[in-house]
GROMACS .gro file of C-alpha atoms in nm:
model
  288
    1MET     CA    1   4.992  -0.677  10.034
    2ILE     CA    2   4.703  -0.822   9.836
    3ARG     CA    3   4.595  -1.183   9.815
    4VAL     CA    4   4.517  -1.208   9.444
    5HIS     CA    5   4.184  -1.367   9.361
    6ASN     CA    6   4.176  -1.283   8.990
    7ALA     CA    7   4.395  -1.114   8.732
    8SER     CA    8   4.330  -1.050   8.365
    9VAL     CA    9   4.553  -1.121   8.067
   10ASN     CA   10   4.629  -0.830   7.835
   11GLN     CA   11   4.800  -0.793   7.500
   12TYR     CA   12   5.084  -0.618   7.682
   13ASP     CA   13   5.158  -0.941   7.868
   14ASN     CA   14   5.228  -1.105   7.534
   15LEU     CA   15   5.457  -0.821   7.427
   16TYR     CA   16   5.654  -0.838   7.752
   17ARG     CA   17   5.676  -1.217   7.733
   18LYS     CA   18   5.804  -1.208   7.376
   19GLY     CA   19   6.064  -0.942   7.453
   20TYR     CA   20   5.921  -0.700   7.197
   21PHE     CA   21   6.187  -0.429   7.177
   22PRO     CA   22   5.983  -0.116   7.266
   23THR     CA   23   5.862  -0.284   7.587
   24ARG     CA   24   6.224  -0.344   7.690
   25LEU     CA   25   6.271   0.028   7.744
   26GLY     CA   26   6.063  -0.002   8.059
   27ASN     CA   27   6.126  -0.364   8.152
   28GLY     CA   28   6.497  -0.413   8.089
   29LEU     CA   29   6.693  -0.408   7.763
   30THR     CA   30   6.886  -0.733   7.803
   31LYS     CA   31   6.666  -0.919   8.050
   32PRO     CA   32   6.331  -0.845   8.216
   33LYS     CA   33   6.332  -0.655   8.544
   34SER     CA   34   6.011  -0.831   8.643
   35LEU     CA   35   5.990  -1.206   8.581
   36ILE     CA   36   5.617  -1.224   8.657
   37LEU     CA   37   5.357  -1.110   8.406
   38GLY     CA   38   5.025  -0.937   8.472
   39ILE     CA   39   4.912  -0.576   8.521
   40ASP     CA   40   4.551  -0.607   8.646
   41VAL     CA   41   4.458  -0.730   8.992
   42ALA     CA   42   4.153  -0.791   9.211
   43GLY     CA   43   4.184  -0.932   9.558
   44THR     CA   44   4.177  -0.884   9.934
   45VAL     CA   45   4.411  -0.667  10.139
   46GLU     CA   46   4.620  -0.891  10.367
   47ALA     CA   47   4.855  -0.630  10.517
   48VAL     CA   48   4.932  -0.258  10.485
   49GLY     CA   49   5.248  -0.051  10.525
   50LYS     CA   50   5.279   0.228  10.782
   51ASN     CA   51   5.209   0.501  10.524
   52VAL     CA   52   4.893   0.342  10.381
   53ASN     CA   53   4.589   0.547  10.480
   54LYS     CA   54   4.329   0.460  10.216
   55PHE     CA   55   4.286   0.087  10.274
   56LYS     CA   56   4.272  -0.159  10.561
   57VAL     CA   57   4.312  -0.532  10.603
   58GLY     CA   58   4.011  -0.714  10.460
   59ASP     CA   59   3.922  -0.453  10.196
   60ARG     CA   60   3.827  -0.588   9.854
   61VAL     CA   61   4.030  -0.389   9.603
   62PHE     CA   62   4.108  -0.376   9.233
   63GLY     CA   63   4.360  -0.187   9.024
   64SER     CA   64   4.697  -0.203   8.853
   65CYS     CA   65   5.004  -0.394   8.962
   66VAL     CA   66   5.299  -0.529   8.765
   67GLY     CA   67   5.341  -0.898   8.838
   68SER     CA   68   4.975  -0.966   8.921
   69HIS     CA   69   4.992  -1.325   8.788
   70ALA     CA   70   5.094  -1.437   9.136
   71GLU     CA   71   4.931  -1.536   9.463
   72PHE     CA   72   5.035  -1.214   9.640
   73VAL     CA   73   5.134  -0.866   9.518
   74CYS     CA   74   5.238  -0.540   9.684
   75PRO     CA   75   5.118  -0.243   9.474
   76ARG     CA   76   5.113   0.127   9.560
   77GLN     CA   77   4.785   0.253   9.704
   78SER     CA   78   4.768   0.525   9.436
   79VAL     CA   79   4.679   0.268   9.167
   80LEU     CA   80   4.406   0.088   9.362
   81SER     CA   81   4.041   0.145   9.447
   82ILE     CA   82   3.771  -0.031   9.646
   83MET     CA   83   3.592  -0.284   9.427
   84PRO     CA   84   3.246  -0.199   9.292
   85ARG     CA   85   2.996  -0.340   9.538
   86ASN     CA   86   2.806  -0.517   9.258
   87ALA     CA   87   3.114  -0.676   9.095
   88THR     CA   88   3.279  -1.011   9.153
   89PHE     CA   89   3.657  -1.047   9.181
   90GLU     CA   90   3.653  -1.190   8.830
   91GLU     CA   91   3.470  -0.888   8.692
   92ALA     CA   92   3.683  -0.640   8.888
   93ALA     CA   93   4.005  -0.792   8.748
   94ALA     CA   94   3.878  -0.728   8.395
   95ILE     CA   95   3.844  -0.354   8.446
   96PRO     CA   96   4.168  -0.164   8.525
   97CYS     CA   97   4.390  -0.156   8.215
   98ALA     CA   98   4.124  -0.193   7.945
   99ALA     CA   99   3.867   0.045   8.094
  100GLN     CA  100   4.122   0.309   8.190
  101THR     CA  101   4.270   0.293   7.839
  102ALA     CA  102   3.927   0.349   7.682
  103LEU     CA  103   3.832   0.622   7.929
  104GLN     CA  104   4.152   0.822   7.899
  105ALA     CA  105   4.167   0.788   7.521
  106LEU     CA  106   3.813   0.918   7.470
  107ARG     CA  107   3.789   1.173   7.752
  108ASN     CA  108   4.145   1.304   7.782
  109VAL     CA  109   4.303   1.257   7.441
  110ALA     CA  110   4.007   1.296   7.202
  111GLN     CA  111   3.813   1.524   7.441
  112ILE     CA  112   3.487   1.359   7.345
  113LYS     CA  113   3.177   1.580   7.346
  114GLN     CA  114   2.807   1.511   7.352
  115GLY     CA  115   2.659   1.468   7.007
  116GLN     CA  116   2.985   1.378   6.834
  117LYS     CA  117   3.007   1.082   6.601
  118VAL     CA  118   3.249   0.818   6.727
  119LEU     CA  119   3.364   0.499   6.556
  120ILE     CA  120   3.520   0.220   6.763
  121TYR     CA  121   3.727  -0.026   6.558
  122GLY     CA  122   3.772  -0.357   6.738
  123ALA     CA  123   3.459  -0.292   6.942
  124SER     CA  124   3.426  -0.646   7.074
  125GLY     CA  125   3.773  -0.664   7.233
  126GLY     CA  126   3.888  -0.587   7.584
  127VAL     CA  127   3.942  -0.213   7.531
  128GLY     CA  128   3.682  -0.181   7.256
  129HIS     CA  129   3.382  -0.306   7.451
  130PHE     CA  130   3.453  -0.054   7.728
  131ALA     CA  131   3.501   0.222   7.468
  132VAL     CA  132   3.157   0.154   7.319
  133GLN     CA  133   2.990   0.188   7.658
  134LEU     CA  134   3.189   0.496   7.763
  135ALA     CA  135   3.131   0.677   7.433
  136LYS     CA  136   2.758   0.623   7.477
  137TYR     CA  137   2.781   0.743   7.839
  138PHE     CA  138   2.945   1.066   7.719
  139GLY     CA  139   2.655   1.125   7.481
  140ALA     CA  140   2.817   1.038   7.149
  141GLU     CA  141   2.662   0.861   6.852
  142VAL     CA  142   2.852   0.532   6.850
  143THR     CA  143   2.936   0.316   6.550
  144ALA     CA  144   3.100  -0.015   6.640
  145VAL     CA  145   3.309  -0.224   6.400
  146CYS     CA  146   3.348  -0.595   6.479
  147SER     CA  147   3.299  -0.941   6.330
  148THR     CA  148   2.968  -1.103   6.234
  149SER     CA  149   2.928  -1.312   6.548
  150ASN     CA  150   2.969  -1.012   6.780
  151LEU     CA  151   2.736  -0.762   6.611
  152GLN     CA  152   2.433  -0.813   6.832
  153TRP     CA  153   2.601  -0.816   7.172
  154VAL     CA  154   2.805  -0.506   7.084
  155LYS     CA  155   2.481  -0.336   6.989
  156ASP     CA  156   2.336  -0.449   7.321
  157LEU     CA  157   2.627  -0.272   7.492
  158GLY     CA  158   2.501   0.056   7.350
  159ALA     CA  159   2.628   0.098   6.994
  160HIS     CA  160   2.383   0.292   6.777
  161TYR     CA  161   2.520   0.138   6.458
  162VAL     CA  162   2.730  -0.172   6.389
  163ILE     CA  163   2.949  -0.259   6.091
  164ASP     CA  164   3.067  -0.609   6.008
  165TYR     CA  165   3.428  -0.564   5.899
  166THR     CA  166   3.422  -0.901   5.720
  167LYS     CA  167   3.161  -0.762   5.481
  168GLU     CA  168   3.221  -0.388   5.470
  169ASP     CA  169   3.512  -0.146   5.501
  170PHE     CA  170   3.382   0.156   5.691
  171THR     CA  171   3.618   0.386   5.500
  172ASP     CA  172   3.419   0.316   5.181
  173ASN     CA  173   3.072   0.416   5.303
  174GLY     CA  174   3.121   0.793   5.291
  175ASN     CA  175   3.035   0.852   5.659
  176LYS     CA  176   3.257   1.083   5.862
  177TYR     CA  177   3.339   1.069   6.231
  178ASP     CA  178   3.472   1.317   6.483
  179ILE     CA  179   3.667   1.040   6.657
  180ILE     CA  180   3.795   0.709   6.523
  181PHE     CA  181   3.930   0.493   6.804
  182ASP     CA  182   4.131   0.198   6.671
  183ALA     CA  183   4.125  -0.021   6.982
  184VAL     CA  184   4.322  -0.304   6.821
  185ALA     CA  185   4.584  -0.109   6.620
  186LYS     CA  186   4.478  -0.272   6.294
  187ARG     CA  187   4.415   0.042   6.086
  188THR     CA  188   4.622   0.354   6.018
  189PHE     CA  189   4.558   0.726   6.027
  190PHE     CA  190   4.622   0.739   5.652
  191ASN     CA  191   4.355   0.488   5.550
  192CYS     CA  192   4.109   0.636   5.802
  193ARG     CA  193   4.175   1.001   5.717
  194ARG     CA  194   3.897   1.037   5.461
  195SER     CA  195   3.647   0.910   5.720
  196LEU     CA  196   3.736   1.186   5.967
  197THR     CA  197   3.558   1.519   5.990
  198GLU     CA  198   3.762   1.834   5.921
  199LYS     CA  199   3.900   1.843   6.276
  200GLY     CA  200   3.859   1.474   6.344
  201VAL     CA  201   4.093   1.268   6.562
  202TYR     CA  202   4.226   0.919   6.498
  203ILE     CA  203   4.349   0.741   6.812
  204THR     CA  204   4.541   0.417   6.821
  205GLU     CA  205   4.527   0.226   7.148
  206ASN     CA  206   4.866   0.063   7.100
  207PRO     CA  207   5.125   0.296   6.944
  208ILE     CA  208   5.419   0.056   6.971
  209THR     CA  209   5.298  -0.219   6.740
  210PRO     CA  210   5.297  -0.231   6.446
  211ILE     CA  211   5.607  -0.018   6.392
  212TYR     CA  212   5.451   0.235   6.153
  213HIS     CA  213   5.228   0.386   6.422
  214PRO     CA  214   5.497   0.619   6.563
  215LEU     CA  215   5.561   0.744   6.208
  216GLN     CA  216   5.198   0.839   6.143
  217LEU     CA  217   5.186   1.029   6.472
  218MET     CA  218   5.483   1.240   6.370
  219ILE     CA  219   5.371   1.331   6.021
  220SER     CA  220   4.993   1.365   6.066
  221PRO     CA  221   5.023   1.744   6.128
  222LEU     CA  222   5.131   1.776   5.764
  223PHE     CA  223   4.780   1.670   5.655
  224GLY     CA  224   4.573   1.967   5.771
  225SER     CA  225   4.370   1.984   6.091
  226LYS     CA  226   4.299   1.612   6.113
  227ARG     CA  227   4.516   1.446   6.376
  228ALA     CA  228   4.656   1.107   6.473
  229LYS     CA  229   4.714   1.055   6.843
  230ASN     CA  230   4.817   0.767   7.066
  231HIS     CA  231   4.744   0.664   7.418
  232LEU     CA  232   4.884   0.430   7.680
  233ALA     CA  233   4.683   0.399   8.000
  234ILE     CA  234   4.813   0.582   8.307
  235PRO     CA  235   4.687   0.389   8.611
  236ASN     CA  236   4.544   0.610   8.884
  237GLU     CA  237   4.299   0.591   9.171
  238LYS     CA  238   4.083   0.880   9.046
  239ASP     CA  239   3.989   0.705   8.722
  240LEU     CA  240   3.935   0.375   8.901
  241ASP     CA  241   3.695   0.550   9.139
  242PHE     CA  242   3.515   0.705   8.840
  243LEU     CA  243   3.478   0.365   8.673
  244ARG     CA  244   3.366   0.205   8.999
  245VAL     CA  245   3.077   0.452   9.025
  246LEU     CA  246   2.973   0.386   8.663
  247ILE     CA  247   2.970   0.013   8.726
  248GLU     CA  248   2.774   0.048   9.049
  249GLU     CA  249   2.522   0.265   8.863
  250GLU     CA  250   2.514   0.001   8.584
  251LYS     CA  251   2.621   0.254   8.320
  252ILE     CA  252   2.902   0.021   8.206
  253LYS     CA  253   2.987  -0.344   8.266
  254PRO     CA  254   3.284  -0.572   8.199
  255VAL     CA  255   3.226  -0.863   7.963
  256ILE     CA  256   3.434  -1.176   8.027
  257GLU     CA  257   3.465  -1.436   7.755
  258LYS     CA  258   3.647  -1.691   7.968
  259CYS     CA  259   3.810  -1.730   8.309
  260TYR     CA  260   4.103  -1.973   8.301
  261PRO     CA  261   4.239  -2.149   8.611
  262PHE     CA  262   4.595  -2.041   8.691
  263ASP     CA  263   4.745  -2.369   8.570
  264GLN     CA  264   4.603  -2.296   8.223
  265ILE     CA  265   4.782  -1.963   8.182
  266ILE     CA  266   4.943  -2.086   7.859
  267GLN     CA  267   4.600  -2.140   7.704
  268ALA     CA  268   4.496  -1.794   7.825
  269HIS     CA  269   4.793  -1.636   7.648
  270ARG     CA  270   4.720  -1.828   7.330
  271HIS     CA  271   4.362  -1.704   7.347
  272ILE     CA  272   4.480  -1.342   7.369
  273GLU     CA  273   4.732  -1.394   7.089
  274SER     CA  274   4.453  -1.510   6.859
  275GLY     CA  275   4.319  -1.155   6.848
  276ARG     CA  276   3.963  -1.292   6.864
  277THR     CA  277   3.858  -1.219   7.218
  278LYS     CA  278   3.505  -1.123   7.312
  279GLY     CA  279   3.559  -0.883   7.597
  280LYS     CA  280   3.822  -0.986   7.851
  281ILE     CA  281   4.022  -1.298   7.939
  282VAL     CA  282   4.069  -1.352   8.313
  283LEU     CA  283   4.277  -1.582   8.536
  284LYS     CA  284   4.160  -1.742   8.860
  285ILE     CA  285   4.467  -1.723   9.083
  286ASN     CA  286   4.357  -1.831   9.431
  287MET     CA  287   4.129  -2.132   9.395
  288GLU     CA  288   3.990  -2.130   9.750
   0.00000   0.00000   0.00000
């Protein structure tokens, strides 16, 4: 059992709250199985079950847990890790879903390699800002696409090149990339295809919305060796440990635009729904 100090708000929380049909497959077709939102948690261990051998009472932990927008949660130990020693609860809560999504998409799905050219679309968002840092860590040449106001801080995160999507469509500049990671599901494989190298990979972070994403995944093999792939984060302790080390070594860092008190959760959801976040949105659950 964890006393929750902070939890972040993710786009998936909005989908669950709205009853978006694809999310009902895992959360109940006619009514939600879980009435409490939230999937990221950072807090202090209050009690452990008899089979828990990785954590003890008093440990500061972070990880994944359905229903984390609550004062206490009881997750499995396999989706938790000890918090980075140089991170606050607020920062730790911003990491699990977004950073694991970026890590698994680039490392596992795209199989990123040193020297490759990688474009991150939506580079200033929750998943995108981690993807920029991780792509640089893996030795890629990183191009980040975001809005005018976020160009400099995304470049400060490690992007080699930045493109202002309000002024330029990257698909028109003739550059080609080994990996295009659409971290906000705003583009399609078809309009990005000409910007991919011969064996390039397009990855969408959210394959369930909009509805045409599943279609492009099915028919992309008909268009030669270029591929469209999707990814949903699979929470696990191993990846959390990997990210913890990177944060402690200051190779990556979470960026938090705003931390809302728990009684302003409605405003936090509206902020996420705007699609204009700069890094992560976090909730302060326990105020003590």
